[in-house]
Structures are given as structure tokens and as C-alpha cells.
Short mmCIF file of C-alpha atoms in Angstrom, two decimals:
data_model
loop_
_atom_site.label_atom_id
_atom_site.label_comp_id
_atom_site.label_asym_id
_atom_site.label_seq_id
_atom_site.Cartn_x
_atom_site.Cartn_y
_atom_site.Cartn_z
CA MET N 269 55.99 18.28 -9.11
CA LYS N 270 53.80 15.26 -8.58
CA THR N 271 50.89 14.92 -10.99
CA ALA N 272 47.65 13.01 -10.60
CA ALA N 273 47.40 9.50 -12.06
CA LEU N 274 45.65 9.05 -15.40
CA PRO N 275 42.03 8.05 -14.99
CA VAL N 276 41.41 4.79 -16.74
CA VAL N 277 37.71 4.42 -15.86
CA PRO N 278 35.10 6.94 -14.57
CA PRO N 279 35.42 8.02 -10.94
CA MET N 280 32.17 6.25 -9.98
CA THR N 281 33.52 2.95 -11.32
CA THR N 282 36.69 3.39 -9.27
CA SER N 283 34.65 4.18 -6.11
CA VAL N 284 32.42 1.15 -6.52
CA ALA N 285 35.43 -1.10 -7.15
CA LYS N 286 37.10 0.14 -3.99
CA ILE N 287 33.88 -0.37 -1.98
CA MET N 288 33.61 -3.97 -3.28
CA LEU N 289 37.17 -4.62 -2.39
CA ALA N 290 36.70 -3.11 1.12
CA CYS N 291 33.63 -5.33 1.73
CA LEU N 292 35.67 -8.38 0.71
CA GLY N 293 38.39 -7.24 3.08
CA VAL N 294 35.93 -7.01 5.95
CA TYR N 295 34.72 -10.57 5.24
CA TRP N 296 38.34 -11.65 5.15
CA VAL N 297 39.13 -10.14 8.51
CA CYS N 298 36.05 -11.75 10.05
CA LEU N 299 37.12 -15.13 8.70
CA LEU N 300 40.42 -14.90 10.59
CA THR N 301 38.64 -15.45 13.86
CA VAL N 302 37.29 -18.88 12.75
CA SER N 303 39.86 -20.14 10.20
CA THR N 304 42.61 -20.83 12.70
CA GLY N 305 40.79 -23.95 13.95
CA HIS N 306 39.38 -26.99 12.26
CA GLY N 307 35.75 -27.23 11.14
CA GLY N 308 33.63 -27.83 8.14
CA GLY N 309 31.80 -24.55 8.45
CA ALA N 310 34.96 -22.47 8.30
CA ASP N 311 36.12 -24.40 5.26
CA THR N 312 32.85 -23.64 3.45
CA ALA N 313 33.12 -19.98 4.47
CA ILE N 314 36.68 -19.78 3.01
CA GLN N 315 35.53 -21.36 -0.22
CA LEU N 316 32.65 -18.85 -0.33
CA MET N 317 35.16 -16.09 0.10
CA LEU N 318 37.11 -17.36 -2.88
CA GLY N 319 33.96 -17.37 -4.98
CA LEU N 320 33.15 -13.77 -3.91
CA GLY N 321 36.69 -12.80 -4.79
CA CYS N 322 36.32 -14.29 -8.26
CA ALA N 323 33.08 -12.38 -8.76
CA VAL N 324 34.57 -9.07 -7.62
CA LEU N 325 37.64 -9.51 -9.83
CA LEU N 326 35.44 -10.33 -12.87
CA ALA N 327 33.29 -7.27 -12.31
CA ILE N 328 36.29 -5.01 -11.99
CA ALA N 329 37.90 -6.53 -15.09
CA HIS N 330 34.69 -6.06 -17.14
CA TYR N 331 34.30 -2.35 -16.43
CA HIS N 332 38.02 -1.70 -16.78
CA GLY N 333 37.78 -3.54 -20.09
CA LEU N 334 35.14 -1.00 -21.22
CA GLY N 335 37.64 1.75 -20.29
CA LEU N 336 40.25 0.05 -22.53
CA CYS N 337 37.84 0.10 -25.47
CA ASP N 338 37.10 3.82 -24.86
CA ALA N 339 40.82 4.59 -24.69
CA VAL N 340 41.62 2.89 -28.01
CA ARG N 341 38.70 4.56 -29.75
CA VAL N 342 39.24 8.06 -28.36
CA LEU N 343 43.01 8.15 -28.79
CA ASN N 344 42.77 6.89 -32.40
CA VAL N 345 40.45 9.68 -33.50
CA HIS N 346 42.74 12.40 -32.04
CA ARG N 347 46.32 13.37 -32.75
CA ALA N 348 47.52 11.94 -29.44
CA PRO N 349 51.23 11.39 -28.96
CA ALA N 350 52.41 7.77 -28.36
CA THR N 351 53.65 8.78 -24.88
CA LEU N 352 50.02 9.39 -23.79
CA TRP N 353 49.01 5.88 -24.79
CA HIS N 354 52.19 4.54 -23.21
CA ALA N 355 51.31 6.17 -19.83
CA TRP N 356 47.67 5.18 -20.00
CA LEU N 357 48.31 1.48 -20.75
CA ARG N 358 50.90 1.32 -17.98
CA THR N 359 48.48 2.77 -15.51
CA TRP N 360 45.73 0.40 -16.71
CA LEU N 361 47.91 -2.67 -16.36
CA ALA N 362 49.16 -1.56 -12.97
CA THR N 363 45.60 -0.97 -11.71
CA MET N 364 44.46 -4.42 -12.82
CA THR N 365 47.53 -6.06 -11.31
CA ARG N 366 46.98 -4.33 -7.96
CA TYR N 367 43.44 -5.62 -7.78
CA TRP N 368 44.54 -9.13 -8.73
CA ALA N 369 47.39 -9.14 -6.21
CA ALA N 370 45.20 -7.90 -3.36
CA ILE N 371 42.51 -10.50 -3.89
CA SER N 372 44.96 -13.27 -4.67
CA THR N 373 47.00 -12.63 -1.53
CA GLY N 374 43.90 -12.61 0.68
CA ALA N 375 42.63 -15.84 -0.87
CA ALA N 376 46.04 -17.56 -0.52
CA VAL N 377 46.26 -16.62 3.14
CA GLN N 378 42.82 -17.88 3.96
CA LEU N 379 43.31 -21.14 2.01
CA ALA N 380 46.57 -21.71 3.92
CA MET N 381 44.71 -21.61 7.28
CA PRO N 382 44.27 -24.86 9.22
CA ALA N 383 40.49 -24.81 8.72
CA SER N 384 40.81 -24.96 4.92
CA THR N 385 41.07 -28.22 3.01
CA THR N 386 41.99 -26.57 -0.32
CA PHE N 387 45.60 -26.10 -1.49
CA TRP N 388 46.55 -22.45 -1.15
CA LEU N 389 47.83 -22.08 -4.69
CA ALA N 390 44.41 -22.90 -6.08
CA GLY N 391 43.10 -19.41 -5.24
CA PRO N 392 45.68 -17.29 -7.06
CA ALA N 393 45.63 -19.75 -10.02
CA LEU N 394 41.88 -19.55 -10.43
CA LEU N 395 41.84 -15.80 -10.07
CA SER N 396 44.68 -15.43 -12.63
CA LEU N 397 42.81 -17.55 -15.13
CA LEU N 398 39.56 -15.59 -14.75
CA LEU N 399 41.40 -12.26 -15.09
CA CYS N 400 43.25 -13.45 -18.22
CA GLY N 401 40.00 -14.52 -19.85
CA ALA N 402 38.24 -11.22 -19.02
CA VAL N 403 41.17 -9.14 -20.28
CA LEU N 404 41.50 -11.15 -23.53
CA ARG N 405 37.84 -10.64 -24.20
CA ALA N 406 38.21 -6.87 -23.61
CA MET N 407 41.22 -6.74 -25.89
CA ALA N 408 39.28 -8.44 -28.69
CA GLN N 409 36.45 -6.00 -28.20
CA ALA N 410 38.94 -3.12 -28.42
CA GLY N 411 40.59 -4.44 -31.62
CA MET N 412 43.83 -5.48 -29.93
CA ALA N 413 43.18 -9.21 -30.50
CA PRO N 414 41.17 -11.35 -32.99
CA ARG N 415 37.47 -10.63 -32.78
CA LEU N 416 36.74 -14.39 -32.68
CA LEU N 417 38.47 -14.53 -29.29
CA ARG N 418 35.82 -12.42 -27.69
CA HIS N 419 32.98 -14.84 -28.52
CA GLY N 420 35.19 -17.84 -27.79
CA VAL N 421 36.02 -16.72 -24.23
CA LYS N 422 32.38 -15.91 -23.55
CA LEU N 423 31.11 -19.28 -24.81
CA LEU N 424 33.84 -21.20 -23.01
CA GLY N 425 33.16 -19.47 -19.73
CA THR N 426 29.38 -19.97 -20.02
CA GLY N 427 29.85 -23.61 -20.80
CA LEU N 428 32.19 -24.21 -17.93
CA LEU N 429 29.93 -22.34 -15.49
CA LEU N 430 26.87 -24.41 -16.49
CA TYR N 431 28.88 -27.69 -16.34
CA VAL N 432 30.20 -26.87 -12.82
CA LEU N 433 26.74 -25.83 -11.47
CA LEU N 434 24.63 -28.65 -13.04
CA ALA N 435 27.03 -31.60 -13.16
CA HIS N 436 29.33 -31.46 -10.13
CA GLY N 437 28.75 -28.30 -8.10
CA PRO N 438 31.30 -25.67 -7.06
CA GLY N 439 32.73 -27.75 -4.15
CA PRO N 440 33.81 -30.82 -6.14
CA ALA N 441 35.00 -28.69 -9.07
CA LEU N 442 37.20 -26.63 -6.78
CA ALA N 443 38.61 -29.78 -5.12
CA TRP N 444 39.49 -31.21 -8.61
CA PHE N 445 41.12 -27.92 -9.58
CA ALA N 446 43.15 -27.77 -6.26
CA ALA N 447 44.28 -31.43 -6.82
CA LEU N 448 46.26 -30.47 -9.96
CA PRO N 449 50.07 -30.62 -9.73
CA ALA N 450 51.61 -27.73 -7.78
CA ALA N 451 53.88 -26.80 -10.63
CA LEU N 452 50.84 -26.45 -12.96
CA LEU N 453 49.00 -24.39 -10.39
CA LEU N 454 52.03 -22.15 -10.01
CA ALA N 455 52.23 -21.64 -13.75
CA LEU N 456 48.48 -20.78 -13.86
CA ALA N 457 48.96 -18.30 -11.00
CA LEU N 458 51.70 -16.55 -13.00
CA ALA N 459 49.48 -16.47 -16.14
CA TRP N 460 48.27 -12.92 -15.49
CA PRO N 461 51.71 -11.38 -14.86
CA ALA N 462 52.95 -13.08 -18.00
CA LEU N 463 49.99 -11.79 -20.07
CA ALA N 464 50.35 -8.29 -18.65
CA TRP N 465 54.03 -8.29 -19.69
CA ALA N 466 53.14 -9.57 -23.13
CA ILE N 467 50.50 -6.84 -23.57
CA TRP N 468 53.04 -4.23 -22.52
CA ARG N 469 55.69 -5.53 -24.89
CA ARG N 470 53.32 -5.73 -27.88
CA HIS N 471 51.14 -2.62 -27.46
CA GLY N 472 53.03 -0.40 -25.11
CA GLY N 473 55.05 1.43 -27.76
CA LYS N 474 52.35 2.01 -30.40
CA LEU N 475 48.67 2.60 -30.18
CA PRO N 476 46.72 -0.20 -31.78
CA ALA N 477 44.67 0.77 -34.86
CA GLY N 478 41.41 -0.44 -33.45
CA GLY N 479 39.83 -1.23 -36.83
CA SER N 480 36.33 0.20 -37.29
CA LEU N 481 36.38 1.59 -33.76
CA ALA N 482 38.74 4.29 -34.91
CA ALA N 483 36.56 5.46 -37.77
CA ALA N 484 34.24 7.63 -35.72
CA PRO N 485 33.46 8.28 -32.10
CA ALA N 486 30.83 5.76 -30.81
CA PRO N 487 27.63 7.03 -29.29
CA PRO N 488 27.75 7.46 -25.61
CA ARG N 489 27.18 4.13 -23.82
CA GLN N 490 23.97 4.16 -21.74
CA ASN N 491 23.56 2.16 -18.61
CA PRO N 492 20.90 -0.40 -19.39
CA ILE N 493 19.58 -0.28 -15.80
CA SER N 494 19.13 3.46 -15.95
CA ALA N 495 17.48 3.28 -19.35
CA PHE N 496 15.11 0.56 -18.09
CA MET N 497 14.21 2.41 -14.90
CA ARG N 498 13.44 5.69 -16.83
CA ARG N 499 10.51 3.95 -18.43
CA TYR N 500 8.82 3.34 -15.05
CA THR N 501 7.02 5.83 -12.82
CA VAL N 502 6.51 5.18 -9.16
CA LEU N 503 2.97 6.09 -8.13
CA GLN N 504 2.86 8.49 -5.15
CA TRP N 505 -0.03 8.93 -2.76
CA GLN N 506 -2.14 11.98 -3.81
CA ARG N 507 -1.25 14.09 -0.79
CA GLN N 508 2.44 13.39 -1.25
CA ALA N 509 2.37 14.06 -4.97
CA ALA N 510 0.71 17.47 -4.30
CA ASP N 511 3.45 18.45 -1.83
CA ASP N 512 5.80 21.05 -3.20
CA ASN N 513 8.71 19.55 -1.18
CA THR N 514 8.50 16.24 -3.01
CA PRO N 515 11.57 15.87 -5.26
CA ALA N 516 10.74 16.12 -8.98
CA VAL N 517 12.62 13.03 -10.17
CA LEU N 518 13.62 9.76 -8.42
CA GLY N 519 17.01 8.29 -9.42
CA PRO N 520 17.20 4.86 -10.98
CA LEU N 521 18.69 3.28 -7.84
CA GLN N 522 16.10 4.98 -5.58
CA LYS N 523 13.32 3.61 -7.76
CA LEU N 524 14.85 0.14 -7.77
CA ALA N 525 15.32 0.06 -3.97
CA MET N 526 11.79 1.42 -3.43
CA LEU N 527 10.15 -1.16 -5.69
CA MET N 528 12.05 -4.30 -4.62
CA ASN N 529 12.67 -4.14 -0.86
CA GLY N 530 9.20 -5.26 0.19
CA GLU N 531 9.13 -8.24 -2.10
CA ILE N 532 12.48 -9.50 -0.77
CA LEU N 533 11.11 -9.15 2.75
CA PHE N 534 8.03 -11.09 1.61
CA TYR N 535 9.96 -13.99 0.22
CA VAL N 536 12.75 -14.27 2.76
CA VAL N 537 11.16 -13.34 6.11
CA LEU N 538 7.42 -13.18 6.30
CA LEU N 539 5.75 -16.01 4.45
CA GLN N 540 8.77 -18.33 4.56
CA LEU N 541 8.27 -18.63 8.31
CA LEU N 542 4.76 -20.01 7.69
CA THR N 543 3.89 -23.32 6.03
CA VAL N 544 4.21 -22.84 2.28
CA HIS N 545 4.70 -26.38 0.95
CA TRP N 546 2.18 -28.02 -1.34
CA ASN N 547 -0.72 -29.82 0.53
CA SER N 548 0.24 -28.20 3.82
CA ALA N 549 -2.28 -26.23 5.95
CA ALA N 550 -2.97 -22.52 5.25
CA SER N 551 -3.38 -21.00 8.68
CA PRO N 552 -5.23 -17.71 9.33
CA LEU N 553 -1.87 -16.15 10.07
CA ARG N 554 -1.09 -16.58 6.33
CA ALA N 555 -4.05 -14.30 5.52
CA ILE N 556 -2.71 -11.69 7.94
CA GLY N 557 0.70 -11.92 6.28
CA LEU N 558 -0.82 -11.43 2.83
CA PHE N 559 -2.76 -8.39 4.05
CA PHE N 560 0.50 -6.78 5.30
CA VAL N 561 2.16 -7.51 2.05
CA CYS N 562 -0.77 -5.95 0.17
CA MET N 563 -0.68 -2.75 2.21
CA MET N 564 3.13 -2.55 1.90
CA THR N 565 2.88 -2.93 -1.95
CA THR N 566 0.31 -0.11 -2.22
CA GLY N 567 3.12 2.45 -1.72
CA LYS N 568 5.38 0.82 -4.36
CA LEU N 569 3.20 0.49 -7.43
CA ALA N 570 4.86 1.20 -10.77
CA VAL N 571 3.56 2.18 -14.23
CA ARG N 572 5.49 1.67 -17.43
CA ASP N 573 5.79 4.40 -20.13
CA LEU N 574 3.46 6.77 -18.22
CA HIS N 575 3.06 10.13 -19.87
CA TRP N 576 0.06 12.37 -20.44
CA ARG N 577 0.57 12.08 -24.25
CA GLY N 578 0.23 8.29 -23.96
CA LEU N 579 -3.26 8.73 -22.64
CA LEU N 580 -4.29 10.67 -25.74
CA LEU N 581 -2.62 8.65 -28.47
CA PRO N 582 -4.58 5.82 -30.18
CA GLY N 583 -3.37 2.49 -29.00
CA GLY N 584 -1.60 4.02 -26.00
CA LEU N 585 -2.52 3.24 -22.42
CA GLN N 586 -5.97 1.85 -22.70
CA ARG N 587 -8.38 3.58 -20.35
CA LYS N 588 -10.38 0.47 -19.45
CA ARG N 589 -7.25 -1.51 -18.58
CA ILE N 590 -5.28 0.86 -16.41
CA GLY N 591 -5.45 -1.54 -13.44
CA THR N 592 -4.07 -4.39 -15.48
CA HIS N 593 -1.24 -2.16 -16.79
CA ILE N 594 -0.26 -1.12 -13.21
CA LEU N 595 -0.30 -4.81 -12.11
CA LEU N 596 1.93 -6.01 -14.97
CA SER N 597 4.34 -3.11 -14.51
CA THR N 598 4.74 -3.78 -10.76
CA LEU N 599 5.07 -7.59 -11.30
CA THR N 600 8.15 -6.89 -13.42
CA PHE N 601 10.06 -5.87 -10.41
CA GLN N 602 8.49 -8.54 -8.12
CA ALA N 603 9.57 -11.23 -10.66
CA ALA N 604 13.08 -9.79 -10.56
CA ALA N 605 13.11 -9.98 -6.76
CA MET N 606 11.77 -13.52 -6.87
CA LEU N 607 14.55 -14.64 -9.24
CA LEU N 608 17.14 -12.90 -7.17
CA VAL N 609 16.08 -14.54 -3.95
CA ALA N 610 15.84 -17.95 -5.62
CA ALA N 611 19.33 -17.57 -7.22
CA VAL N 612 20.90 -16.61 -3.89
CA TYR N 613 19.13 -19.43 -2.13
CA LEU N 614 20.28 -22.00 -4.73
CA ALA N 615 23.85 -20.67 -4.68
CA ALA N 616 23.96 -20.92 -0.86
CA ARG N 617 22.52 -24.45 -0.83
CA ILE N 618 24.83 -25.78 -3.56
CA ALA N 619 27.87 -24.07 -1.91
CA MET N 620 27.10 -25.84 1.34
CA GLY N 621 27.28 -29.22 -0.36
CA THR N 622 23.62 -29.85 -1.30
CA ALA N 623 23.12 -31.66 -4.64
CA PRO N 624 21.77 -29.32 -7.37
CA ALA N 625 18.72 -31.50 -7.99
CA GLU N 626 17.81 -31.44 -4.29
CA ALA N 627 18.24 -27.65 -4.14
CA PHE N 628 15.96 -27.19 -7.15
CA ALA N 629 13.34 -29.48 -5.62
CA SER N 630 13.31 -27.38 -2.38
CA VAL N 631 12.54 -24.30 -4.56
CA LEU N 632 9.80 -26.05 -6.41
CA LYS N 633 8.12 -26.89 -3.16
CA VAL N 634 7.32 -23.22 -2.60
CA THR N 635 5.79 -22.38 -6.00
CA ILE N 636 2.70 -21.10 -4.29
CA LEU N 637 4.58 -17.93 -3.26
CA PRO N 638 4.50 -16.27 -6.71
CA LEU N 639 0.70 -16.89 -7.04
CA GLU N 640 0.10 -15.34 -3.62
CA LEU N 641 2.22 -12.35 -4.49
CA VAL N 642 0.27 -11.80 -7.68
CA PHE N 643 -3.02 -11.84 -5.59
CA ALA N 644 -1.55 -9.43 -3.06
CA THR N 645 -0.40 -7.02 -5.77
CA SER N 646 -3.70 -7.09 -7.54
CA ALA N 647 -5.42 -6.28 -4.24
CA ALA N 648 -2.96 -3.45 -3.78
CA VAL N 649 -3.88 -1.98 -7.10
CA LEU N 650 -7.52 -2.09 -6.09
CA VAL N 651 -6.82 -0.59 -2.65
CA ARG N 652 -4.99 2.41 -4.19
CA ALA N 653 -8.11 3.18 -6.29
CA LEU N 654 -10.55 3.20 -3.30
CA PRO N 655 -11.85 6.48 -1.82
CA PRO N 656 -10.44 7.42 1.58
CA LEU N 657 -13.56 6.45 3.54
CA ALA N 658 -13.64 2.92 1.96
CA LEU N 659 -9.92 2.48 2.53
CA THR N 660 -10.28 3.43 6.21
CA ALA N 661 -13.20 1.00 6.63
CA LEU N 662 -11.17 -1.80 4.93
CA VAL N 663 -8.18 -1.28 7.23
CA ALA N 664 -10.53 -1.23 10.30
CA VAL N 665 -12.22 -4.47 9.30
CA ALA N 666 -8.82 -6.12 8.61
CA ILE N 667 -7.48 -5.12 11.97
CA ALA N 668 -10.54 -6.37 13.76
CA ALA N 669 -10.44 -9.71 11.90
CA GLY N 670 -6.75 -10.03 12.66
CA ALA N 671 -7.30 -9.36 16.32
CA ALA N 672 -10.15 -11.89 16.41
CA VAL N 673 -7.94 -14.53 14.84
CA LEU N 674 -4.97 -13.90 17.13
CA TYR N 675 -6.84 -13.58 20.43
CA GLY N 676 -10.29 -15.13 20.01
CA ARG N 677 -9.18 -17.96 17.66
CA PRO N 678 -12.57 -18.69 16.17
CA ALA N 679 -13.28 -22.04 14.51
CA LEU N 680 -12.37 -21.71 10.81
CA PRO N 681 -12.71 -24.27 8.06
CA GLY N 682 -9.44 -26.05 7.24
CA TRP N 683 -7.67 -24.79 4.16
CA THR N 684 -4.85 -26.57 2.44
CA ILE N 685 -2.45 -25.32 -0.17
CA GLY N 686 -3.62 -27.28 -3.19
CA PRO N 687 -5.67 -26.97 -6.39
CA TRP N 688 -8.64 -25.38 -4.69
CA TYR N 689 -6.40 -22.86 -2.99
CA VAL N 690 -4.85 -21.95 -6.37
CA LEU N 691 -8.32 -21.62 -7.88
CA PHE N 692 -9.35 -19.32 -5.03
CA LEU N 693 -6.29 -17.15 -5.66
CA ALA N 694 -6.94 -17.02 -9.38
CA ALA N 695 -10.57 -16.04 -8.86
CA ALA N 696 -9.70 -13.37 -6.24
CA THR N 697 -7.00 -11.89 -8.52
CA ALA N 698 -9.41 -11.68 -11.46
CA ALA N 699 -12.10 -10.02 -9.29
CA CYS N 700 -9.55 -7.45 -7.96
CA ILE N 701 -8.32 -6.57 -11.42
CA TYR N 702 -11.84 -6.31 -12.75
CA LEU N 703 -12.72 -3.81 -10.00
CA ALA N 704 -9.46 -1.99 -10.31
CA ASN N 705 -10.00 -1.42 -14.06
CA ARG N 706 -13.39 0.02 -13.28
CA ARG N 707 -12.03 2.36 -10.54
CA TRP N 708 -8.75 3.56 -12.16
CA THR N 709 -9.19 6.56 -14.51
CA PRO N 710 -6.58 8.68 -16.37
CA GLU N 711 -7.35 11.62 -14.12
CA LYS N 712 -6.73 9.51 -11.00
CA LEU N 713 -3.58 8.08 -12.52
CA LEU N 714 -2.10 11.49 -13.29
CA ARG N 715 -2.86 12.80 -9.84
CA ASN N 716 -0.65 10.02 -8.39
CA MET N 717 2.34 10.92 -10.57
CA GLN N 718 5.38 12.91 -9.40
CA PRO N 719 5.02 16.63 -10.11
#
């Protein structure tokens, strides 16, 4: 009778790994339509696919490494037969090898296409080296290798990554790696099969002691993202919060998506289309864009450590600074979105051959965006505290002013993005926070919470 395979990681981890691999496969299939010819764009896309494959393999190896640590700890504190560890380790090594073989084969095929200028063995060799480093670090964490190896691999990987990004860039580094002798690249490509065979020969017959890990079961590992998101409450509109059909609890991923989607739209689409460089003109359309961002942010305000007991404890949520607390809590997610967009933009520019210094300079040219976002968020905090009649009047005035700007085009004084513009944003932000602190009360705050 056929039995089910031993689970080496939680089912959710397996599902996410398969989804990541499937997305990489879709990208691989799409590349086939352009990689049969010659062109610099296709070559860059193939190199980007290799980078994505490295990232996917490292993520899979990291979470499967956590499963290895759990297996060593759990099986050591129980009277488990050696055959159970034998079967588990075989399944674990086979799973890691399948992921490595699938990604390496896809990378080798794409690198062998006419559009690629990189030697095809460079992909499997690079993926094999990364997987070996991740597995050695996981073995050191599980007590199957010297503990010093764990920190050594981490420091070496961080140093190489910083050197590649800041000194040469991914493109020249990959070209140098691909120019190594073919025999050396073949040996590096076979490094993971050799390491897997060595692990099987050394630890397949007997369960490793695990050192202090075997003394007692470790406390359950908590997802840091879930723990972080549990400290934040998304403020609901009063009518929605009073609805019995509103779900009692939002999941961490739902909170994260709800709080960050508008800010990414703000940075990537809306205000990037307008002039944002220093000393450039600030058109009236920019004010309309800021108003839309403000109204969009009103439905995604967050409060950290919000509980009715915190309003009663001395030193808890200060009643005269509730608006400031809401602003700082919401800016936490907006700063994360800003850093995410900046990192993706820098990675794309550097991957396309732009010098790192030039890419950083292009990001510094738009430093006005975070200040405008702080102003729009402070205005959103104030808008949420306004009574319905005042909110309706504000929206009506904004719509009328926007229509006058778009169709009437009245003569307005020229504004430029410079020191005076920054001073205006700072003064307007301070005024909004001052009024919001006067308007927000604990009773109003609790009425906007989830039931």
C-alpha cells in the first residue's frame, strides 16, 4: 500500500514554495518567446530570471532549514527509531534536490539561448553554491555542523552581496563568474549533489545529538510579521465598525495589504507622473493628487497597541496626543512601502546596467515625496476626526477647486519645490496635527475600532 510522503515543512510553506516555483516557471515560458533571437533586452531579462531563481532557491532553503532544526530537536526528545530519521532525512534531501534541479535546468536552458551572453554553466554553478551555503548554515543551527559555520556563512554572504552591489553591480559580477574555466564551473555545479551525498553518508544512519537543542522542546516559533501586525489596529469608519456583519479580526496579511497598497500607488503611479525634482515647478495638479492621496489614506489609518486598558493606565496612550499617535503608527507602514519601492527601483536600474551611484542619485532627486506623504497623512488624520457635515463641506470645496483648476485654469502664483515649499509642508503638517490632537478623543477612537 502506498503511503503519504513524510512532511518536512508545514503545508503552508510547501504551498508557498510551489507557488513561487510556478511563478518562476511562467516567467521562464514567457522568456522563450524573446530569447531565441539576439538583443540586449532579452539578455537582461534572462539575467534577471537567474537572479529571481537565486532568490526563490534561497527562500526555500531557509524555510526548509528551519524544518531541519525542528526535526533534530523533536526526534531527539522522543524515543524515535533510527529508521524514522533515515526516512525523514532522505525525503528532505530529495525535496531540496528537486527544487535545485528544476531551477538549475530552467536557468541553464535560458542561458544557452542565442539572446544570452552568459555561459550556461554559470547558472547551475551559482545556484549550487547558494544552496550549499544555505544548507550548511541550517546544519550549523541544527547542531549537525560547527556553530561557527553559521555566522561565517552569514557574514560571508552579506559581505559578498554588499561588494557586488556597491563596487561592480550584478551584471559585471555575473560576467566575471561566467568567465571562470568550464571545469571549475562544472565542479561548482556539482557541489550540491556532492554535499547532499556527504550529508546522507554522515548523518543518514544515526540521528545527530543536536547539543542543547535536544535538552528540552523549544518554544513555538512565532512569525515576526504576524507578531508585529497584531500590535496594530486598523481604524474603521464608525458606520462600518457598528455593522454586525463586519468580521471581528483582520488577518496579518489583510492588514498589511490594506495599509500599504495606497502608498505604493502614491509613489509609483500618481505623483511620479508629475514633476517631483528639486527646484521644479509644483503645478496645481500636484495639489489635486495630494488631496486624493489624503482621502485614500483616511480609510487606512493604523493605531499601535490600541486597547481600552491602555487609555486608563498611567503613561499609556496620552489623551492629548492621540492624533500624533495615529500619525506615527500609520507612517510606519508608509515608510516600509517607501523603502520597498526604492529598493525595487534601485535593483531594476542597477540590473539594467546603470551605475549604483547614478541610481542612488536618481532616488535622492525625489526626496520631496516622503515630506508630501507625511503632510497628506497628517491631513487624513484630521479629516477622520471631522464631523460629517464639515467633511462633506470639505469634499465639496475640494471638488469645486479641482474643477476650477482643470477647466477654468485661473492664474495662480508660481510655486517651486524648494526650501519654501518644504517650510510650507512642515507648517501645514504641524497645523493638522495640532487640530487633530484637539479633535481626537478616546471615545471617538474606540468607536472606530473593530467590534
